[in-house]
Each structure stands twice: as structure tokens, then as C-alpha cells.
């Protein structure tokens, strides 16, 4: 019956546990997908941040070029040199200024002693232009030339567009084409772009324009008109692997003026666009054409030749410059993975742990209940059996006396004694059961009073000796010579003592001698009940004080009892502030010791 | 009798040759212009090379001063750990506390990355103090990013009338981002256009003095070298007192040579010579400070007793307190004599001394550059020439100051001849010395 129940509980528990484990597993898988998604999101955020930096820089550059470009166009050409020089003197974005004449060469900076060291380096840098080897050619001119070239090649018949003005430009583009267009040579290279108030020419725009112009020849005329307006052209120039930007305006057929931008100043402004705080293992950097780092934001050390995770170009204003994102191998896992796994693992761990412990606890509880139930059943049958035996004797002797058949006075007296004895036994039994129930409910009341323990112990021992007269039992009594007073409940102590003595008689009557002894120690007084019976098996020595526990619990047990005596005794002693222990006796037998505390002021009384 | 007339004429000439300055609005002018020649009478017969010294100094004192917009940039790389960092922070706090309620202070630190510890503001309270004291050194040296951030803090108040200054305290080479000296010099030059000057303080012997001096020079700031952190606070005191006593700025000097006098070169400073006109910038002038420009000129031959106008000078500057542009003019003339002793007695030793010191500063720098390139021989001959120049000056004038310099030069020469290069400390010392000489930075 019990086994069946146990199995049911375990199977119920397994029914819950197995699906839980399965769901957990599935959940974990799902979460790891989620983790991947979050990782990707983190990487995307990093990418977006880089793109954002790049875009801000592009806008900054556009603004710089727009503002300076407009300023350049709007210079009053009567005071050209003075205004340019005041630009150079006051504008931190202007590094050098120049005025160039197609026919007579460089007008400013002056040659020789009159130019500063910086100006000398500047003219050297752009020597290709200032010496006349390479012409200042605007994007619009290049486009017009391209269209014209195609027209000459394809449509000879169209005589409408033979513009004399462009002849020279056509020649110059040929000279120009020898140079790489918008391509970086390791040492020297250049790219051209055009910018004005109305139209901004970007590479893609230029291509569109070219194809568009191929279809509609009218556009070319507009372009020619447009090219006659003043535009600021921007030239990016590489010298010794460094980027330089030159802005220039064609004032008329011959005179070209402009300035060189101060790249370092721009760079110092650009660095402010980078975030001040960057997560560990990550760095945003600005790199130039050679891959060297111009600025870095973030604590990550970037080893040479390491590849960026992501790059964003800064075209068209800053060719070959890039916003690069570097991250160390652990960045993904360090920031996302670990925490994620720990958290989900912890969650699942707690989940499973609570289910298992819950299950175990429930099983244990059910098992306990089952045990209790069976103990109670045994108890009831034990008590009934106990009650039945004395009642049978009482009834039998009472009937014999009632019928009046027993004439012998001696015999009558003996029968009456049996009846009284059995009634006493019954009373004790009932008292035990009542006490037990009171103790269980915490209702037991004690009448505390100061008594002489030595005298009281003697009294109990004497009455035990007296009642054993005529039996084979011997009592060995050992009482200390001096008196000790304690505050306790007289009746309760007596009940405990009698329970122990009863036990000794019941289980150890063969041993013939019961030892009753009392010892007084400094703080306590010890009452000892020992026998020479079979003793208590080791594995029961702890449990004997539990309620309903019997060493031999079967109904067929030779010894009668409800398993209450020791439990009640221990409870009472504890209630009185003492303790009770069992000790196996040397040489065989049991020894029960009641330890009662001596209250401070009574110790020596 | 003849000699009598000669003496009278000579005396007359002497009075005449004394330089005259014409200041517009004389009473309100903050600076005094002084023009001198290395001698006042030239030997007749052949064109002579001479030295022209044009100096400006502040006039008197003013009670009020222009408020300061200061950004202190502190290197907090790992090498700054310990006394250096402690003193740097103490100095920064000293500066912040010493400046008044109209002044603006910001504190920026840089290591691996940049952090604005105290953004630009006028009040410096206990909370700020705690923030400054909590700075912990670690990582590398992202100097360029640091300066960029400091510039950003300065620019917040650029439109108002302030003396703008960035003070950099560093003990190491910049090793993150831009590290080229040339780039930092360009940045300095561009900052000058915005009236921001950068003063640099190098601690110990491991920093890049070329870079630090370069940015200071180009932005017309000051530069200091302290061997140990102990002297840091004193340097800071000097710098702050210079900063709070600017009496003129944007000082621009224009010298016009007259009567066939030809400018040869500017000694010590950077400037431009366009035909007979020389332009250069002296930037800022502090109270009690004297700044000058030296110019080598060729004076044409002339007749004895003849008087000749040598050059005129025009100084324009801004009075920062009143925010008004001012100018001051002056001129100098000289005369000729065929008597060698008269020429000799008209010599101006003060001008000669400045000239020699600047020539030596240039020689020193040249020698340092040559040594960097491994050209020991050329460096030694450069230094030898300097020593010779100093020796000659000592022989004539018995000047202890010059004598001392000559002795030092001799030792330098011995060191180079023996070891082939200067120690790190010596190199920094020499670099600083020539910078100070050329820019008349006060010690």
C-alpha cells in the first residue's frame, strides 16, 4: 500500500520534471538565438555609430568647403592679394594662399627671400601646377571635354557645337589624362571635384551628367554657360603620403587664385566627433591612405597591420581616409555572451533546482505522513491491547468474587489485590495517554514547588522496593549522604521515574537487579535508572525517545506497550528544564539518566 | 681748431643720431618702441654690415588686467604615476585657485583616451577639486586628441575678450594618433590665428622637446623644461603671472629700410623681407617684458660726417583691456666717420650681445639638427664657430655673462667631440635655452 503511494508520487513528479527539462532545453536554444540576435544588434550599433561619425565628418567637410568656397568666390578682385593674406592671417583653416597667372606664373607667394619657409614648401608641393606642367582644370571643363570628345568621335555631322572656346580645353584634358584621375599614387596623385552655390559635382553625379549629356546636347550649352561662372574647385593632393586640399577659383582666362586648407585644424575638429567613452575591446579610428591611425577613440590597443572590423570612407572630401572600427576577438563574447549565458544558466538552474527540491520535499513529507499514520494505527491497537489485558484480569477476579464461590479469605484477599494492582496499572496507562495528549498540545501544567530531592528520591525508591516484595526483583539503591533542594513538579518527577522503573521491570526482569542511584554535581543532580536487561540496539538508541517508537513494533511482540513512556518522560524532563539521556551500561544493560538543573540559590540548600 | 669744429660737428651728429619715437596718443600707449644699431657711426669708404635691434617693452603697470581663458591639459599616461602626477594636479589646482572669478579654467586629461575633467567655467569648487584629485594615471599618450579637446574647451569662450591659453604638462612622447612634430607646429600656427597660445611644460628627460617647443613657438606660447616634478609648481607660478600680465597682443612690427640700406636677414625670429620692408610678429607682451627683433642690414658707403636715415619702424598692436588697436612709430639714423676710434667708441654692446646670443641659439639648434642626422663633423664645426664668436666678445668686453656662456659652450663642444651626441637632458636644456633666447621668454 505504502510502496504504491510512493511510486505514484515519484511518477507524478517525473511527469512534471521531464517536460520541464525538455522545455528548459528548448528555451535555452531559443535564448541562444536571441543572444545571437543581440550580438548582431550590438555590432550593428557599432557600425551605425561609425557611419554616423563618418557622416558628421562629411558634413563638416562640406560645410568647411562651402563656406570657404563661397568666401573665395566673393573676394573683391581689386584687393585680391590683401584679402587672401588676411584670410591666411586670421582663418585657422587656411594654411597658404596663392595667386597664379597662366602666362607669367606664380604672383604670390613671392619667389626668393621674400617668401617664408612655409611658403617655399608650399610652392614646392604644388610645383606641378605652379610651373605650368599641369593645368588648373575644372570638373565642368572636363565633362564638357568628355562630351565633346564623344561627339567628335561619333557625330561628325552635327556642326552646331563646334565651339572654338573649348579647343584649348580639349587639348588640356589630353595632357591631363596621363595623370591618374582620382587615384592615389603612393607619392603623388590628385583628384578633382567641383563645388559651387548651385551645383555640387560628385563622382556619381558626374557620370549621370555625362550620360545625360550624351542624350541631350542642349545640356552641353548650359554646362558651358555654367562653366563661365566663378566656381570654387577643390583639389585633393598627395605629397609624401600626406593629404593636402587646395581650393581655387578661376578669376578670368589667366588668373587663378585660392588657398590651401590647414588639414591639421580640420583633423583636430574631426576628433571631437568621436565618442569620448567607448566600451572595452572596441575602438573607433580615423585612418589615412597608408593605414596609419590619425586619431583613435577607445582603450583598445590596435596592433600594426590589424584589420578593422568595419570601415567607412570619407569621400569625396577626404579620399583614402576612413573611419575604421577595431574590436578585439572577445568583444562580442566579452560584452554580450558571458553575461547572457550566466543569466540564462542561472535562471534555468534555479528553475530545475526548485522543481527537484520541491519534489524531494513533497515525497519526504508524504513518506512521513504515511509513517505517522501507520504508527498511529499500531498505537491504537497497542493501547487497546494494553487496556484489554488488565481489564480481563479484573473482570475474571471480580466475577469469581461476585459468584461467592471463593470462600478462602486468603484467596479473596489475593484476588482483590490483583484487581487493585491491575486497576492501578490501568490508571497509569490512561494517565500516560492523557499526559501524552496534553504534552502534545502543550497543555500540560506543572505545579512547581521546592522539594528535597534526596528525600523524594528515597521515597520513590522505597515504594518501588515495597511493591516488588515477593518478586524475584532486587533493587540496588544508592542515595547521596547530603540533601539537595530543587524546584520542580513532584508528581511529574515521580511519573518519569515510575515510567523508567516500569520499563526496566518490563524489559529487564530477567536481569534481577535494578540500580537506582542519585548523584549531585555542581550544577545538576543526576537520577539514574539502570538494569541488566538486553539493552537497546545501537540503531534505535536515538529513536527510542520518539513518540510511538518501539524497538519491536510488531503486534506479536512479547512485551506490551504503546511506545509512549520514554517520549513522555523526556518531554516532561525537558519541560522542567532538564534533560534525559540513554547510555548503554558497561557489562550489558541500559542506563537512563535524568539530569535536573540546580537553580542558583538552591544549589547548596 | 679743425679738431674743435670736428668735435662740435661730431657732438651735433651724436644728438641727431639718437633715435626718436613718435607715438600717437602718447599718454595711452602701453608699449615703448626702441630702435638701436650695433654702432652709431659707420666707417666711410665701403658698405658695412650692421645689426638693427628693434625692441618693445611695456610701459609702467596697470591695475586692471584682461581675464584669462585657460585650459590645462594634463598627461595621465602610466609614466606620470607618482610625484609627477601629484605635482601636476597640485599645479592645476593652484592655477585654478589663483585665477579670479572673471577668469575661465578647464582641465582636460589624456591617456589612452581624453577626458574633460572640469569643463570651461568660472568657478572652481570643492567638487571640482575632488574630481581633479581623483585623476589616476594609466595607458598611452594621445596628445593630439587631448589638445583637440582642450581647444574645444577654449573655443567655448573665444568670442569674448580673453587671453586664451592652453598649458600642456607631459612627460612622454605622443604615441597615439598624430605624432609628427610638423603637424603639431602647424596646429600651433593655426591656433595663433585664433589668438590661442599653447605653453608646454616637459617633465623629465623622456618627452619630445622638439614637438613641445614647436607648438609653443608657433602659437607664441612659452615652453619649459623641468627635470623633476619638484620644480613644476614654480614654473606654473611663472606661467600664470605671465598670463595675467599681458599688456599688448598681436604686436606686428614693420621696418622700412631707407636710403639704400639693404636688409640681409632676420636673426632669431621668423619674418618676411620684401625688398626694403621687413615684417614680423612679436605676438604678446607682458608687464616688465622686453621683446626685440634683430635684423642684419647692409649700410651703403657714405662720406665722413654725413648723416643717414637708416630705417623707420611701425608697431601696431591691440590693447587687450580697451580692445583698441594702437600703433607707434619710430626711426633711426646714423652718421659716418673716417676715424676708426670714433667708430669703435660708438659701438652699442647691448645690441652686439643680443646678436651674439641669438646667433649662438641658432647655431645650437643647427648643431642639434645635424647631430640628429648623425653629422657629427658639421655639428662640431658649427659649435666651434659659436665658441669662437663668444671668445672674441669676451676678449673685448669682459662680460661675465658671456664668459659663462662661452665656458658652457666649450663643455658642450667637448661632450659632442667625445660622445658624438648630447645626453637627453642636455639636448632638452639646449633646445629650451635657444627657444628662450630667440623668443625672449623670461625665466
Coordinates of C-alpha atoms in Angstrom, one line a residue, chain A residues 204-548:
Chain A
X204 CA 28.3 59.6 -59.4
X205 CA 26.6 62.9 -60.4
X206 CA 29.3 63.4 -62.9
X207 CA 28.7 60.1 -64.5
X208 CA 25.0 60.7 -64.7
X209 CA 25.6 64.1 -66.2
X210 CA 27.8 62.6 -68.8
X211 CA 25.3 60.0 -69.9
X212 CA 22.5 62.6 -69.7
X213 CA 24.5 64.9 -71.9
X214 CA 25.0 62.2 -74.4
X215 CA 21.3 62.1 -75.0
X216 CA 20.6 65.8 -74.8
X217 CA 23.1 68.0 -76.5
X218 CA 21.4 71.1 -75.2
X219 CA 22.7 70.4 -71.7
X220 CA 26.2 71.0 -73.0
X221 CA 25.4 74.5 -73.8
X222 CA 24.1 75.0 -70.3
X223 CA 27.2 73.5 -68.9
X224 CA 29.3 75.8 -71.0
X225 CA 27.4 78.7 -69.6
X226 CA 27.8 77.4 -66.1
X227 CA 31.5 76.9 -66.5
X228 CA 31.8 80.6 -67.3
X229 CA 30.6 81.4 -63.9
X230 CA 33.0 81.6 -61.0
X231 CA 33.3 78.3 -59.2
X232 CA 35.4 77.1 -56.3
X233 CA 37.2 73.9 -57.3
X234 CA 38.7 71.6 -54.7
X235 CA 41.8 69.6 -55.5
X236 CA 43.0 66.9 -53.2
X237 CA 46.7 66.3 -53.5
X238 CA 49.0 63.7 -52.0
X239 CA 52.6 64.6 -51.4
X240 CA 54.9 62.4 -49.3
X241 CA 51.9 60.3 -48.4
X242 CA 50.2 63.3 -46.9
X243 CA 46.8 64.7 -47.9
X244 CA 46.6 68.3 -48.9
X245 CA 43.5 70.1 -50.1
X246 CA 43.6 73.2 -52.4
X247 CA 40.7 75.4 -53.2
X248 CA 40.9 77.5 -56.3
X249 CA 38.9 79.9 -58.4
X250 CA 39.4 80.9 -62.0
X251 CA 39.1 84.7 -61.9
X252 CA 39.4 85.0 -65.7
X253 CA 41.2 83.2 -68.5
X254 CA 44.6 83.8 -66.9
X255 CA 44.3 84.4 -63.2
X256 CA 43.7 81.7 -60.8
X257 CA 43.8 82.2 -57.0
X258 CA 43.0 80.1 -54.0
X259 CA 44.3 78.7 -50.8
X260 CA 45.4 75.5 -49.2
X261 CA 43.4 74.1 -46.3
X262 CA 45.0 73.5 -42.9
X263 CA 44.4 69.8 -42.6
X264 CA 45.6 69.6 -39.0
X265 CA 43.0 72.1 -37.9
X266 CA 40.3 70.2 -39.6
X267 CA 41.6 67.0 -38.1
X268 CA 41.6 68.5 -34.6
X269 CA 37.9 69.4 -35.1
X270 CA 37.1 66.0 -36.5
X271 CA 38.5 64.2 -33.4
X272 CA 35.7 65.9 -31.4
X273 CA 33.2 64.0 -33.5
X274 CA 34.4 60.7 -31.9
X275 CA 32.7 59.4 -28.8
X276 CA 34.5 60.2 -25.6
X277 CA 33.7 56.9 -23.9
X278 CA 33.9 53.7 -25.9
X279 CA 33.2 50.2 -24.5
X280 CA 36.2 48.0 -23.7
X281 CA 37.6 46.0 -26.5
X282 CA 36.4 48.5 -29.1
X283 CA 38.0 51.4 -30.8
X284 CA 36.9 53.9 -33.5
X285 CA 39.8 55.3 -35.5
X286 CA 40.5 57.7 -38.3
X287 CA 43.0 56.2 -40.8
X288 CA 44.7 57.7 -43.8
X289 CA 45.7 56.2 -47.1
X290 CA 48.7 54.3 -45.7
X291 CA 46.5 52.8 -42.9
X292 CA 48.2 54.7 -40.1
X293 CA 46.0 55.9 -37.4
X294 CA 45.4 59.7 -37.2
X295 CA 43.0 59.5 -34.3
X296 CA 41.7 56.8 -32.0
X297 CA 38.9 56.8 -29.6
X298 CA 38.7 53.8 -27.2
X299 CA 41.0 52.0 -24.9
X300 CA 41.8 49.1 -27.3
X301 CA 45.4 48.9 -28.4
X302 CA 45.4 48.5 -32.2
X303 CA 48.4 46.4 -33.3
X304 CA 50.0 47.3 -36.6
X305 CA 48.5 45.6 -39.6
X306 CA 45.4 44.5 -37.8
X307 CA 42.3 44.5 -39.9
X308 CA 39.4 46.7 -39.0
X309 CA 36.0 45.1 -38.4
X310 CA 34.3 47.8 -40.4
X311 CA 35.3 50.9 -42.5
X312 CA 33.5 53.8 -43.8
X313 CA 35.0 56.1 -46.5
X314 CA 35.1 59.8 -46.2
X315 CA 34.7 60.5 -49.9
X316 CA 34.7 62.9 -51.7
X317 CA 36.4 65.5 -49.5
X318 CA 38.9 63.2 -47.8
X319 CA 39.9 60.5 -50.2
X320 CA 41.5 57.4 -48.8
X321 CA 40.7 58.5 -45.3
X322 CA 38.4 56.1 -43.4
X323 CA 36.6 55.7 -40.2
X324 CA 37.7 52.2 -39.0
X325 CA 36.2 50.2 -36.3
X326 CA 38.5 47.8 -34.4
X327 CA 37.5 45.3 -31.9
X328 CA 39.4 42.5 -30.1
X329 CA 38.3 38.9 -30.6
X330 CA 36.5 38.8 -27.3
X331 CA 34.5 41.9 -27.8
X332 CA 31.3 40.1 -28.8
X333 CA 31.5 37.4 -26.2
X334 CA 33.0 39.7 -23.5
X335 CA 30.2 42.1 -23.6
X336 CA 27.2 40.0 -24.5
X337 CA 27.9 36.3 -24.4
X338 CA 29.1 35.8 -20.9
X339 CA 26.5 37.8 -19.1
X340 CA 23.8 36.2 -21.3
X341 CA 24.9 32.6 -20.6
X342 CA 25.3 33.3 -16.9
X343 CA 21.9 34.8 -16.6
X344 CA 20.0 32.2 -18.6
X345 CA 22.0 29.4 -17.0
X346 CA 21.2 30.8 -13.6
X347 CA 17.6 31.2 -14.4
X348 CA 17.3 27.6 -15.7
X349 CA 19.4 26.3 -12.8
X350 CA 17.1 27.9 -10.2
X351 CA 14.1 26.6 -12.1
X352 CA 15.3 23.0 -12.2
X353 CA 16.7 23.1 -8.7
X354 CA 13.4 24.3 -7.3
X355 CA 11.5 21.6 -9.1
X356 CA 13.8 18.9 -7.8
X357 CA 14.0 20.1 -4.2
X358 CA 10.3 20.7 -4.3
X359 CA 9.7 17.1 -5.5
X360 CA 12.1 15.6 -2.9
X361 CA 10.5 17.6 -0.1
X362 CA 7.0 16.6 -1.2
X363 CA 8.0 13.0 -1.3
X364 CA 9.6 13.2 2.1
X365 CA 6.6 14.8 3.5
X366 CA 4.2 12.2 2.1
X367 CA 6.5 9.5 3.4
X368 CA 6.5 11.0 6.8
X369 CA 2.7 11.2 6.8
X370 CA 2.5 7.6 5.8
X371 CA 4.8 6.6 8.6
X372 CA 2.8 8.7 11.1
X373 CA -0.4 7.1 10.0
X374 CA 0.9 3.6 10.4
X375 CA 2.4 4.5 13.8
X376 CA -0.9 5.8 15.0
X377 CA -2.6 2.6 13.9
X378 CA -0.1 0.5 15.7
X379 CA -0.5 2.8 18.7
X380 CA -4.2 2.4 18.8
X381 CA -4.0 -1.4 18.6
X382 CA -1.2 -1.4 21.2
X383 CA -3.2 0.8 23.6
X384 CA -6.3 -1.4 23.1
X385 CA -4.3 -4.5 23.8
X386 CA -2.8 -2.9 26.9
X387 CA -6.2 -1.9 28.2
X388 CA -7.7 -5.3 27.4
X389 CA -5.2 -7.4 29.5
X390 CA -5.8 -5.7 32.9
X391 CA -9.5 -5.4 32.2
X392 CA -9.7 -9.2 31.5
X393 CA -7.9 -10.0 34.8
X394 CA -10.1 -7.5 36.7
X395 CA -13.3 -8.9 35.2
X396 CA -12.2 -12.5 35.8
X397 CA -11.3 -12.0 39.5
X398 CA -14.3 -9.7 40.1
X399 CA -16.7 -12.4 38.7
X400 CA -15.1 -15.1 40.8
X401 CA -15.5 -13.0 43.9
X402 CA -19.1 -12.0 42.8
X403 CA -20.2 -15.5 42.4
X404 CA -19.2 -16.1 46.0
X405 CA -17.6 -19.4 45.2
X406 CA -14.3 -18.4 46.7
X407 CA -14.5 -19.0 50.4
X408 CA -10.9 -18.9 51.4
X409 CA -10.3 -15.4 52.9
X410 CA -6.7 -15.7 51.9
X411 CA -7.6 -16.2 48.3
X412 CA -10.2 -13.5 48.4
X413 CA -7.6 -11.1 49.6
X414 CA -5.2 -12.1 46.9
X415 CA -7.8 -11.7 44.2
X416 CA -8.7 -8.3 45.5
X417 CA -5.0 -7.3 45.5
X418 CA -4.8 -8.5 41.8
X419 CA -7.8 -6.3 41.0
X420 CA -6.3 -3.3 42.7
X421 CA -2.9 -3.8 41.0
X422 CA -4.5 -4.2 37.6
X423 CA -6.6 -1.1 38.2
X424 CA -3.5 0.9 39.1
X425 CA -1.9 -0.3 36.0
X426 CA -4.9 0.8 34.0
X427 CA -4.8 4.2 35.7
X428 CA -1.2 4.6 34.9
X429 CA -1.8 3.7 31.3
X430 CA -4.7 6.1 31.0
X431 CA -2.6 8.8 32.8
X432 CA 0.2 8.2 30.3
X433 CA -2.2 8.5 27.3
X434 CA -3.7 11.7 28.8
X435 CA -0.3 13.1 29.6
X436 CA 0.8 12.4 26.2
X437 CA -2.1 14.2 24.6
X438 CA -1.6 17.2 27.0
X439 CA 2.1 17.3 26.2
X440 CA 1.4 17.1 22.5
X441 CA -1.0 20.1 22.7
X442 CA 1.2 21.9 25.1
X443 CA -1.5 21.9 27.8
X444 CA 0.4 20.0 30.5
X445 CA 0.5 22.1 33.7
X446 CA 3.2 21.7 36.3
X447 CA 2.9 22.5 40.0
X448 CA 6.3 23.8 40.8
X449 CA 7.5 23.7 44.4
X450 CA 10.7 23.4 46.3
X451 CA 11.4 19.9 47.4
X452 CA 14.2 17.9 49.0
X453 CA 15.3 15.8 46.1
X454 CA 17.3 13.4 48.1
X455 CA 14.4 12.6 50.4
X456 CA 11.9 12.4 47.5
X457 CA 14.2 10.0 45.6
X458 CA 14.4 7.8 48.6
X459 CA 10.6 7.8 48.9
X460 CA 10.2 6.7 45.2
X461 CA 12.9 4.1 45.6
X462 CA 11.3 2.7 48.8
X463 CA 7.8 2.5 47.2
X464 CA 9.4 0.6 44.3
X465 CA 11.1 -1.7 46.6
X466 CA 8.0 -2.2 48.6
X467 CA 5.8 -3.1 45.6
X468 CA 8.4 -5.6 44.5
X469 CA 8.2 -7.6 47.7
X470 CA 7.6 -11.2 46.9
X471 CA 9.0 -11.0 43.4
X472 CA 12.4 -12.1 42.3
X473 CA 13.5 -8.5 41.6
X474 CA 16.2 -6.8 43.7
X475 CA 16.7 -3.1 44.0
X476 CA 20.1 -1.6 44.5
X477 CA 19.6 1.9 45.8
X478 CA 22.3 4.5 46.1
X479 CA 21.5 7.8 47.7
X480 CA 24.0 10.6 48.5
X481 CA 24.6 11.5 52.1
X482 CA 23.7 15.1 52.0
X483 CA 20.5 16.7 51.0
X484 CA 19.8 18.9 47.9
X485 CA 16.7 21.0 47.3
X486 CA 15.3 21.7 43.9
X487 CA 12.3 23.5 42.4
X488 CA 10.3 21.0 40.4
X489 CA 6.9 19.2 40.0
X490 CA 6.8 16.3 42.4
X491 CA 4.2 14.3 40.6
X492 CA 5.8 14.7 37.2
X493 CA 9.2 13.5 38.5
X494 CA 7.5 10.6 40.1
X495 CA 5.8 9.7 36.8
X496 CA 9.0 9.9 34.9
X497 CA 10.8 7.7 37.5
X498 CA 8.0 5.1 37.5
X499 CA 7.9 5.0 33.7
X500 CA 11.6 4.2 33.7
X501 CA 11.3 1.7 36.5
X502 CA 8.3 0.1 34.7
X503 CA 10.4 -0.2 31.6
X504 CA 13.2 -1.8 33.5
X505 CA 10.8 -4.3 35.1
X506 CA 9.2 -5.0 31.7
X507 CA 12.3 -5.5 29.6
X508 CA 14.9 -6.5 32.1
X509 CA 13.1 -8.6 34.8
X510 CA 15.5 -11.4 33.9
X511 CA 18.4 -9.3 35.0
X512 CA 17.1 -9.4 38.5
X513 CA 18.7 -6.3 39.7
X514 CA 17.6 -2.7 39.1
X515 CA 20.0 0.1 40.1
X516 CA 18.5 3.3 41.3
X517 CA 21.1 6.0 42.1
X518 CA 21.3 9.6 42.6
X519 CA 24.3 11.9 42.2
X520 CA 24.8 15.6 43.0
X521 CA 27.1 17.6 40.8
X522 CA 27.9 21.3 40.9
X523 CA 25.1 22.5 38.7
X524 CA 22.8 19.5 38.4
X525 CA 21.5 16.4 40.0
X526 CA 21.5 13.1 38.2
X527 CA 18.9 10.4 38.7
X528 CA 20.0 7.1 37.2
X529 CA 17.8 4.0 36.4
X530 CA 19.9 1.1 35.2
X531 CA 19.1 -2.5 34.5
X532 CA 20.9 -5.6 33.4
X533 CA 18.5 -6.4 30.6
X534 CA 19.2 -6.9 26.9
X535 CA 19.9 -3.2 26.3
X536 CA 18.8 -1.1 23.3
X537 CA 20.2 -1.9 19.9
X538 CA 22.5 0.8 18.6
X539 CA 20.4 1.9 15.7
X540 CA 17.5 2.5 18.0
X541 CA 19.3 4.4 20.7
X542 CA 18.4 7.8 19.1
X543 CA 14.8 6.9 18.2
X544 CA 13.6 5.5 21.5
X545 CA 12.6 8.9 22.7
X546 CA 10.4 9.5 19.7
X547 CA 6.7 9.0 20.2
X548 CA 5.2 5.7 19.2

